Amino acid sequence: MTRLVFTVTNDLSYDQRMQRICRSLSHAGYTVILTGFLKPGSVPLTEQPYAQKRLKLRFTKGKLFYLEYNFRLFWYLLKTKPDGVISIDLDTLGAGFLASRWLKKPLIFDAHEFFSELPEVVSRPLIRCFWGGLERLLCPRVIHNYTVSRSVARVMGERYGRHYEVFPNYPRLDATVEPPAEKPFSGEKPFVLYQGALNQGRGLEQAIEAFRELPISLHIAGGGDISEELRAQAGTPEQTGQVKFLGYLTPEQLRQYTARAWIGLNLLENRGLSYFYSLSNKFFDYLHAGIPQIAMDFPEYRAINDQTEVAVLIASPDPALISRAINALLEDPVSYEQLRQNCFGARRLYCWENVEPDLLAFYQKIFFDTPSGKQQLQNKFPSASAINALEPKNSGQP
C-alpha cells in the first residue's frame, strides 16, 4: 500500500485537523504515519487507524528546536522511505523538501497558516527575514499544495506562483445531534468559552479585561506561549473566579465541553495576513456545537456569516467591543436563539463529509493519476468545490 508520512511540530493528541485527514486517508487504503515530537508534558497517544511517531528531542523550543527537529526529521524520513512526504506548515517543510528530493518521492505542502505572516513572526524583523526567505526559497518549488481558506490560497498562490487547493477545517458531522428546544444548562452557571492556542494576537488579553465587567465567566481551553502571562493577568483579586483555565483537553473532551458553553470566542488581532485571512477550527467547532460566537469581521468569517448568520462579528478585539457584543446576546434571547438555530442548520453545509471527497481525489491524482476514485466519491457526497460555490467571495484587504 502507498505509505504517507505527515510531519507536524505540535502535539499529536490535540490536532483535530490532522486526525481527520489521517483517518480519511487511512480508511481509503493508504498507510499513514503522523509524525511529531515528544513534549515534556505529552499525554499517552490514543489508538488511531493510522500510525503515530513522536521524535525525542533535546530542545523543545526556540531556534535550536526547529534546527534539531528538522535534522532528526530528515533522517527519520530517509529511514522510513515513504511513498509521499506531507509537510504541515513551513516549520517542517525544510526537512520534507530535502528528504523528498533525496528519495525522489512526491512532496505535498499543507499550509495550515501563512507562516511568515504570523504575529509572532511579523513582530520580529530578523525572525521574519528568516522564515520569509525560507518561504520564498521552498514554496515556488513545491508542486502539490493545499491550505485552509480561499483567501490564503489566493495570496500564497499569487506570491509564489503555485496553485493551492482548499480543504477547510470542517468537523465531521454528527447526524445524531439534533438542536434541543432550548439551551440546557443542567444547573450550571452559563459561561463563555475560548478554545485554541494561547499565543500572541489571539485577543485573549483583551478578553480577560472585558470579563472584569461582564456578568458571566470566561473558560479558556488550551495552552501556548503566553499561558503564564494570561494566568497572571487573570489572577488579580478582582478577577478571581471570573476566568477559568482548563489547560489542554482531548478532542472528545473539548467537544463535550463546547456543547455546554453559552457563547464561543474567536478573537484575532489584525497583525499579519495569516490571521486576517484565517479560517480557524474553533469557528466550526462552535457552529457544530450549536453555540453562537463572537468572531472577527475578517474576509472568511464575513463570507460565511453572510451566507448563514451564526456569529456576531466585531472589528477588533477591543474589550469594549467584546463586552458590548456579549451583553447584546445576553440581553436579547430572541436573537441568541436565532443564531443558535442557524448554527444547527449550517452544520450540513460546513462538515468534513463535504471536504473528504476532494481531499481523497487530490491524493488519488498524485499517487495513482486516475480520476476514477474522485468520480466514485462524488457520487457519495457533494464536493467541497460545490459547497464553496455557494459562499460569496470577499476581496477585502487589511
PDB file of N, CA, C and O in Angstrom, residues 122-181:
ATOM      1  N   VAL A 122       5.862  38.327  12.346  1.00  0.00           N
ATOM      2  CA  VAL A 122       5.806  39.682  11.789  1.00  0.00           C
ATOM      3  C   VAL A 122       6.426  40.704  12.733  1.00  0.00           C
ATOM      4  O   VAL A 122       7.079  41.658  12.299  1.00  0.00           O
ATOM      5  N   SER A 123       6.252  40.496  14.040  1.00  0.00           N
ATOM      6  CA  SER A 123       6.722  41.476  15.023  1.00  0.00           C
ATOM      7  C   SER A 123       8.220  41.390  15.300  1.00  0.00           C
ATOM      8  O   SER A 123       8.748  42.216  16.046  1.00  0.00           O
ATOM      9  N   ARG A 124       8.924  40.422  14.698  1.00  0.00           N
ATOM     10  CA  ARG A 124      10.364  40.247  14.958  1.00  0.00           C
ATOM     11  C   ARG A 124      11.103  40.249  13.620  1.00  0.00           C
ATOM     12  O   ARG A 124      11.104  39.236  12.913  1.00  0.00           O
ATOM     13  N   PRO A 125      11.715  41.366  13.226  1.00  0.00           N
ATOM     14  CA  PRO A 125      12.282  41.520  11.881  1.00  0.00           C
ATOM     15  C   PRO A 125      13.253  40.420  11.464  1.00  0.00           C
ATOM     16  O   PRO A 125      13.178  39.935  10.326  1.00  0.00           O
ATOM     17  N   LEU A 126      14.170  40.039  12.345  1.00  0.00           N
ATOM     18  CA  LEU A 126      15.144  39.015  11.962  1.00  0.00           C
ATOM     19  C   LEU A 126      14.470  37.659  11.768  1.00  0.00           C
ATOM     20  O   LEU A 126      14.798  36.918  10.823  1.00  0.00           O
ATOM     21  N   ILE A 127      13.536  37.329  12.658  1.00  0.00           N
ATOM     22  CA  ILE A 127      12.808  36.063  12.531  1.00  0.00           C
ATOM     23  C   ILE A 127      11.980  36.068  11.254  1.00  0.00           C
ATOM     24  O   ILE A 127      11.934  35.078  10.513  1.00  0.00           O
ATOM     25  N   ARG A 128      11.349  37.211  10.971  1.00  0.00           N
ATOM     26  CA  ARG A 128      10.542  37.297   9.754  1.00  0.00           C
ATOM     27  C   ARG A 128      11.413  37.170   8.512  1.00  0.00           C
ATOM     28  O   ARG A 128      11.000  36.564   7.509  1.00  0.00           O
ATOM     29  N   CYS A 129      12.587  37.745   8.565  1.00  0.00           N
ATOM     30  CA  CYS A 129      13.513  37.643   7.428  1.00  0.00           C
ATOM     31  C   CYS A 129      13.884  36.190   7.156  1.00  0.00           C
ATOM     32  O   CYS A 129      13.903  35.749   6.002  1.00  0.00           O
ATOM     33  N   PHE A 130      14.132  35.434   8.233  1.00  0.00           N
ATOM     34  CA  PHE A 130      14.495  34.020   8.063  1.00  0.00           C
ATOM     35  C   PHE A 130      13.349  33.215   7.467  1.00  0.00           C
ATOM     36  O   PHE A 130      13.510  32.534   6.449  1.00  0.00           O
ATOM     37  N   TRP A 131      12.167  33.277   8.123  1.00  0.00           N
ATOM     38  CA  TRP A 131      11.045  32.461   7.649  1.00  0.00           C
ATOM     39  C   TRP A 131      10.557  32.931   6.289  1.00  0.00           C
ATOM     40  O   TRP A 131      10.167  32.106   5.438  1.00  0.00           O
ATOM     41  N   GLY A 132      10.575  34.248   6.057  1.00  0.00           N
ATOM     42  CA  GLY A 132      10.188  34.750   4.749  1.00  0.00           C
ATOM     43  C   GLY A 132      11.133  34.284   3.650  1.00  0.00           C
ATOM     44  O   GLY A 132      10.702  33.922   2.556  1.00  0.00           O
ATOM     45  N   GLY A 133      12.433  34.264   3.970  1.00  0.00           N
ATOM     46  CA  GLY A 133      13.408  33.781   2.998  1.00  0.00           C
ATOM     47  C   GLY A 133      13.226  32.304   2.710  1.00  0.00           C
ATOM     48  O   GLY A 133      13.322  31.862   1.552  1.00  0.00           O
ATOM     49  N   LEU A 134      12.975  31.523   3.760  1.00  0.00           N
ATOM     50  CA  LEU A 134      12.748  30.085   3.572  1.00  0.00           C
ATOM     51  C   LEU A 134      11.495  29.841   2.741  1.00  0.00           C
ATOM     52  O   LEU A 134      11.467  28.969   1.867  1.00  0.00           O
ATOM     53  N   GLU A 135      10.461  30.628   3.003  1.00  0.00           N
ATOM     54  CA  GLU A 135       9.211  30.515   2.237  1.00  0.00           C
ATOM     55  C   GLU A 135       9.459  30.809   0.764  1.00  0.00           C
ATOM     56  O   GLU A 135       8.991  30.078  -0.122  1.00  0.00           O
ATOM     57  N   ARG A 136      10.195  31.897   0.498  1.00  0.00           N
ATOM     58  CA  ARG A 136      10.480  32.282  -0.899  1.00  0.00           C
ATOM     59  C   ARG A 136      11.358  31.252  -1.593  1.00  0.00           C
ATOM     60  O   ARG A 136      11.267  31.062  -2.815  1.00  0.00           O
ATOM     61  N   LEU A 137      12.200  30.573  -0.832  1.00  0.00           N
ATOM     62  CA  LEU A 137      13.083  29.565  -1.415  1.00  0.00           C
ATOM     63  C   LEU A 137      12.337  28.274  -1.741  1.00  0.00           C
ATOM     64  O   LEU A 137      12.528  27.690  -2.818  1.00  0.00           O
ATOM     65  N   LEU A 138      11.477  27.821  -0.842  1.00  0.00           N
ATOM     66  CA  LEU A 138      10.878  26.493  -0.976  1.00  0.00           C
ATOM     67  C   LEU A 138       9.513  26.480  -1.655  1.00  0.00           C
ATOM     68  O   LEU A 138       9.243  25.594  -2.479  1.00  0.00           O
ATOM     69  N   CYS A 139       8.644  27.427  -1.293  1.00  0.00           N
ATOM     70  CA  CYS A 139       7.263  27.347  -1.772  1.00  0.00           C
ATOM     71  C   CYS A 139       7.130  27.349  -3.306  1.00  0.00           C
ATOM     72  O   CYS A 139       6.304  26.597  -3.849  1.00  0.00           O
ATOM     73  N   PRO A 140       7.916  28.143  -4.045  1.00  0.00           N
ATOM     74  CA  PRO A 140       7.792  28.068  -5.508  1.00  0.00           C
ATOM     75  C   PRO A 140       8.220  26.721  -6.085  1.00  0.00           C
ATOM     76  O   PRO A 140       7.886  26.417  -7.238  1.00  0.00           O
ATOM     77  N   ARG A 141       8.941  25.914  -5.306  1.00  0.00           N
ATOM     78  CA  ARG A 141       9.461  24.631  -5.797  1.00  0.00           C
ATOM     79  C   ARG A 141       8.558  23.446  -5.441  1.00  0.00           C
ATOM     80  O   ARG A 141       8.853  22.320  -5.841  1.00  0.00           O
ATOM     81  N   VAL A 142       7.489  23.691  -4.676  1.00  0.00           N
ATOM     82  CA  VAL A 142       6.580  22.606  -4.300  1.00  0.00           C
ATOM     83  C   VAL A 142       5.388  22.611  -5.253  1.00  0.00           C
ATOM     84  O   VAL A 142       4.698  23.618  -5.388  1.00  0.00           O
ATOM     85  N   ILE A 143       5.145  21.478  -5.879  1.00  0.00           N
ATOM     86  CA  ILE A 143       4.106  21.395  -6.906  1.00  0.00           C
ATOM     87  C   ILE A 143       2.728  21.161  -6.298  1.00  0.00           C
ATOM     88  O   ILE A 143       1.737  21.743  -6.730  1.00  0.00           O
ATOM     89  N   HIS A 144       2.652  20.293  -5.287  1.00  0.00           N
ATOM     90  CA  HIS A 144       1.367  19.872  -4.732  1.00  0.00           C
ATOM     91  C   HIS A 144       1.118  20.611  -3.416  1.00  0.00           C
ATOM     92  O   HIS A 144       1.839  20.406  -2.432  1.00  0.00           O
ATOM     93  N   ASN A 145       0.089  21.458  -3.381  1.00  0.00           N
ATOM     94  CA  ASN A 145      -0.158  22.303  -2.214  1.00  0.00           C
ATOM     95  C   ASN A 145      -1.644  22.374  -1.889  1.00  0.00           C
ATOM     96  O   ASN A 145      -2.490  22.306  -2.781  1.00  0.00           O
ATOM     97  N   TYR A 146      -1.936  22.533  -0.604  1.00  0.00           N
ATOM     98  CA  TYR A 146      -3.292  22.894  -0.204  1.00  0.00           C
ATOM     99  C   TYR A 146      -3.250  23.661   1.105  1.00  0.00           C
ATOM    100  O   TYR A 146      -2.247  23.669   1.820  1.00  0.00           O
ATOM    101  N   THR A 147      -4.374  24.333   1.406  1.00  0.00           N
ATOM    102  CA  THR A 147      -4.458  25.170   2.599  1.00  0.00           C
ATOM    103  C   THR A 147      -5.888  25.181   3.113  1.00  0.00           C
ATOM    104  O   THR A 147      -6.721  24.395   2.641  1.00  0.00           O
ATOM    105  N   VAL A 148      -6.189  26.082   4.078  1.00  0.00           N
ATOM    106  CA  VAL A 148      -7.453  26.009   4.814  1.00  0.00           C
ATOM    107  C   VAL A 148      -8.511  26.997   4.339  1.00  0.00           C
ATOM    108  O   VAL A 148      -9.673  26.863   4.701  1.00  0.00           O
ATOM    109  N   SER A 149      -8.140  28.018   3.572  1.00  0.00           N
ATOM    110  CA  SER A 149      -9.130  29.012   3.160  1.00  0.00           C
ATOM    111  C   SER A 149      -8.814  29.532   1.769  1.00  0.00           C
ATOM    112  O   SER A 149      -7.666  29.493   1.311  1.00  0.00           O
ATOM    113  N   ARG A 150      -9.847  30.035   1.100  1.00  0.00           N
ATOM    114  CA  ARG A 150      -9.663  30.582  -0.247  1.00  0.00           C
ATOM    115  C   ARG A 150      -8.740  31.789  -0.234  1.00  0.00           C
ATOM    116  O   ARG A 150      -7.967  32.012  -1.155  1.00  0.00           O
ATOM    117  N   SER A 151      -8.839  32.601   0.819  1.00  0.00           N
ATOM    118  CA  SER A 151      -8.016  33.817   0.875  1.00  0.00           C
ATOM    119  C   SER A 151      -6.540  33.484   0.967  1.00  0.00           C
ATOM    120  O   SER A 151      -5.714  34.075   0.260  1.00  0.00           O
ATOM    121  N   VAL A 152      -6.182  32.545   1.864  1.00  0.00           N
ATOM    122  CA  VAL A 152      -4.780  32.142   1.986  1.00  0.00           C
ATOM    123  C   VAL A 152      -4.306  31.510   0.679  1.00  0.00           C
ATOM    124  O   VAL A 152      -3.184  31.756   0.216  1.00  0.00           O
ATOM    125  N   ALA A 153      -5.159  30.680   0.057  1.00  0.00           N
ATOM    126  CA  ALA A 153      -4.795  30.042  -1.212  1.00  0.00           C
ATOM    127  C   ALA A 153      -4.511  31.094  -2.283  1.00  0.00           C
ATOM    128  O   ALA A 153      -3.546  30.975  -3.049  1.00  0.00           O
ATOM    129  N   ARG A 154      -5.339  32.124  -2.332  1.00  0.00           N
ATOM    130  CA  ARG A 154      -5.158  33.172  -3.339  1.00  0.00           C
ATOM    131  C   ARG A 154      -3.869  33.950  -3.109  1.00  0.00           C
ATOM    132  O   ARG A 154      -3.077  34.147  -4.045  1.00  0.00           O
ATOM    133  N   VAL A 155      -3.642  34.389  -1.865  1.00  0.00           N
ATOM    134  CA  VAL A 155      -2.484  35.239  -1.584  1.00  0.00           C
ATOM    135  C   VAL A 155      -1.181  34.464  -1.750  1.00  0.00           C
ATOM    136  O   VAL A 155      -0.222  34.954  -2.363  1.00  0.00           O
ATOM    137  N   MET A 156      -1.129  33.235  -1.227  1.00  0.00           N
ATOM    138  CA  MET A 156       0.095  32.446  -1.374  1.00  0.00           C
ATOM    139  C   MET A 156       0.311  32.049  -2.827  1.00  0.00           C
ATOM    140  O   MET A 156       1.455  31.994  -3.310  1.00  0.00           O
ATOM    141  N   GLY A 157      -0.776  31.769  -3.533  1.00  0.00           N
ATOM    142  CA  GLY A 157      -0.643  31.429  -4.946  1.00  0.00           C
ATOM    143  C   GLY A 157      -0.089  32.581  -5.761  1.00  0.00           C
ATOM    144  O   GLY A 157       0.769  32.399  -6.622  1.00  0.00           O
ATOM    145  N   GLU A 158      -0.578  33.791  -5.484  1.00  0.00           N
ATOM    146  CA  GLU A 158      -0.071  34.970  -6.189  1.00  0.00           C
ATOM    147  C   GLU A 158       1.380  35.243  -5.833  1.00  0.00           C
ATOM    148  O   GLU A 158       2.183  35.638  -6.689  1.00  0.00           O
ATOM    149  N   ARG A 159       1.737  35.042  -4.567  1.00  0.00           N
ATOM    150  CA  ARG A 159       3.092  35.365  -4.117  1.00  0.00           C
ATOM    151  C   ARG A 159       4.121  34.367  -4.639  1.00  0.00           C
ATOM    152  O   ARG A 159       5.250  34.750  -4.982  1.00  0.00           O
ATOM    153  N   TYR A 160       3.748  33.081  -4.719  1.00  0.00           N
ATOM    154  CA  TYR A 160       4.741  32.050  -5.040  1.00  0.00           C
ATOM    155  C   TYR A 160       4.481  31.329  -6.355  1.00  0.00           C
ATOM    156  O   TYR A 160       5.208  30.406  -6.708  1.00  0.00           O
ATOM    157  N   GLY A 161       3.444  31.721  -7.082  1.00  0.00           N
ATOM    158  CA  GLY A 161       3.222  31.182  -8.414  1.00  0.00           C
ATOM    159  C   GLY A 161       2.827  29.724  -8.447  1.00  0.00           C
ATOM    160  O   GLY A 161       3.087  29.035  -9.442  1.00  0.00           O
ATOM    161  N   ARG A 162       2.191  29.241  -7.399  1.00  0.00           N
ATOM    162  CA  ARG A 162       1.736  27.850  -7.342  1.00  0.00           C
ATOM    163  C   ARG A 162       0.257  27.802  -6.970  1.00  0.00           C
ATOM    164  O   ARG A 162      -0.239  28.656  -6.242  1.00  0.00           O
ATOM    165  N   HIS A 163      -0.414  26.770  -7.460  1.00  0.00           N
ATOM    166  CA  HIS A 163      -1.833  26.600  -7.136  1.00  0.00           C
ATOM    167  C   HIS A 163      -1.986  25.909  -5.781  1.00  0.00           C
ATOM    168  O   HIS A 163      -1.257  24.958  -5.476  1.00  0.00           O
ATOM    169  N   TYR A 164      -2.938  26.393  -4.982  1.00  0.00           N
ATOM    170  CA  TYR A 164      -3.251  25.799  -3.682  1.00  0.00           C
ATOM    171  C   TYR A 164      -4.706  25.349  -3.674  1.00  0.00           C
ATOM    172  O   TYR A 164      -5.614  26.164  -3.876  1.00  0.00           O
ATOM    173  N   GLU A 165      -4.924  24.059  -3.468  1.00  0.00           N
ATOM    174  CA  GLU A 165      -6.277  23.578  -3.242  1.00  0.00           C
ATOM    175  C   GLU A 165      -6.742  24.043  -1.857  1.00  0.00           C
ATOM    176  O   GLU A 165      -5.918  24.415  -1.009  1.00  0.00           O
ATOM    177  N   VAL A 166      -8.040  24.021  -1.627  1.00  0.00           N
ATOM    178  CA  VAL A 166      -8.599  24.470  -0.350  1.00  0.00           C
ATOM    179  C   VAL A 166      -9.388  23.333   0.287  1.00  0.00           C
ATOM    180  O   VAL A 166     -10.375  22.859  -0.284  1.00  0.00           O
ATOM    181  N   PHE A 167      -8.928  22.900   1.469  1.00  0.00           N
ATOM    182  CA  PHE A 167      -9.632  21.894   2.263  1.00  0.00           C
ATOM    183  C   PHE A 167      -9.854  22.490   3.653  1.00  0.00           C
ATOM    184  O   PHE A 167      -8.973  22.445   4.514  1.00  0.00           O
ATOM    185  N   PRO A 168     -11.021  23.077   3.889  1.00  0.00           N
ATOM    186  CA  PRO A 168     -11.258  23.796   5.156  1.00  0.00           C
ATOM    187  C   PRO A 168     -11.298  22.863   6.365  1.00  0.00           C
ATOM    188  O   PRO A 168     -11.392  21.641   6.245  1.00  0.00           O
ATOM    189  N   ASN A 169     -11.257  23.495   7.542  1.00  0.00           N
ATOM    190  CA  ASN A 169     -11.221  22.759   8.810  1.00  0.00           C
ATOM    191  C   ASN A 169     -12.619  22.425   9.326  1.00  0.00           C
ATOM    192  O   ASN A 169     -12.959  22.713  10.463  1.00  0.00           O
ATOM    193  N   TYR A 170     -13.443  21.828   8.504  1.00  0.00           N
ATOM    194  CA  TYR A 170     -14.784  21.478   8.944  1.00  0.00           C
ATOM    195  C   TYR A 170     -14.747  20.220   9.810  1.00  0.00           C
ATOM    196  O   TYR A 170     -14.080  19.250   9.465  1.00  0.00           O
ATOM    197  N   PRO A 171     -15.498  20.176  10.908  1.00  0.00           N
ATOM    198  CA  PRO A 171     -15.609  18.942  11.694  1.00  0.00           C
ATOM    199  C   PRO A 171     -16.447  17.909  10.947  1.00  0.00           C
ATOM    200  O   PRO A 171     -17.207  18.232  10.034  1.00  0.00           O
ATOM    201  N   ARG A 172     -16.310  16.661  11.372  1.00  0.00           N
ATOM    202  CA  ARG A 172     -17.176  15.615  10.835  1.00  0.00           C
ATOM    203  C   ARG A 172     -18.562  15.773  11.429  1.00  0.00           C
ATOM    204  O   ARG A 172     -18.723  16.101  12.600  1.00  0.00           O
ATOM    205  N   LEU A 173     -19.571  15.544  10.616  1.00  0.00           N
ATOM    206  CA  LEU A 173     -20.958  15.736  11.032  1.00  0.00           C
ATOM    207  C   LEU A 173     -21.402  14.611  11.952  1.00  0.00           C
ATOM    208  O   LEU A 173     -21.231  13.430  11.631  1.00  0.00           O
ATOM    209  N   ASP A 174     -21.956  14.991  13.089  1.00  0.00           N
ATOM    210  CA  ASP A 174     -22.593  14.034  13.984  1.00  0.00           C
ATOM    211  C   ASP A 174     -24.092  14.137  13.737  1.00  0.00           C
ATOM    212  O   ASP A 174     -24.782  14.974  14.306  1.00  0.00           O
ATOM    213  N   ALA A 175     -24.609  13.261  12.866  1.00  0.00           N
ATOM    214  CA  ALA A 175     -26.003  13.348  12.448  1.00  0.00           C
ATOM    215  C   ALA A 175     -26.967  13.006  13.569  1.00  0.00           C
ATOM    216  O   ALA A 175     -28.175  13.264  13.459  1.00  0.00           O
ATOM    217  N   THR A 176     -26.459  12.420  14.653  1.00  0.00           N
ATOM    218  CA  THR A 176     -27.347  12.048  15.763  1.00  0.00           C
ATOM    219  C   THR A 176     -27.670  13.234  16.661  1.00  0.00           C
ATOM    220  O   THR A 176     -28.566  13.154  17.492  1.00  0.00           O
ATOM    221  N   VAL A 177     -26.913  14.337  16.521  1.00  0.00           N
ATOM    222  CA  VAL A 177     -27.127  15.508  17.372  1.00  0.00           C
ATOM    223  C   VAL A 177     -28.196  16.393  16.744  1.00  0.00           C
ATOM    224  O   VAL A 177     -28.052  16.849  15.618  1.00  0.00           O
ATOM    225  N   GLU A 178     -29.266  16.622  17.453  1.00  0.00           N
ATOM    226  CA  GLU A 178     -30.335  17.489  16.995  1.00  0.00           C
ATOM    227  C   GLU A 178     -30.471  18.665  17.959  1.00  0.00           C
ATOM    228  O   GLU A 178     -30.240  18.519  19.158  1.00  0.00           O
ATOM    229  N   PRO A 179     -30.866  19.829  17.456  1.00  0.00           N
ATOM    230  CA  PRO A 179     -30.976  21.005  18.336  1.00  0.00           C
ATOM    231  C   PRO A 179     -32.083  20.836  19.364  1.00  0.00           C
ATOM    232  O   PRO A 179     -33.226  20.540  18.996  1.00  0.00           O
ATOM    233  N   PRO A 180     -31.773  21.003  20.652  1.00  0.00           N
ATOM    234  CA  PRO A 180     -32.826  20.968  21.664  1.00  0.00           C
ATOM    235  C   PRO A 180     -33.730  22.179  21.541  1.00  0.00           C
ATOM    236  O   PRO A 180     -33.375  23.182  20.923  1.00  0.00           O
ATOM    237  N   ALA A 181     -34.890  22.086  22.116  1.00  0.00           N
ATOM    238  CA  ALA A 181     -35.850  23.184  22.023  1.00  0.00           C
ATOM    239  C   ALA A 181     -35.285  24.467  22.630  1.00  0.00           C
ATOM    240  O   ALA A 181     -35.569  25.561  22.174  1.00  0.00           O
TER     241      ALA A 181
END
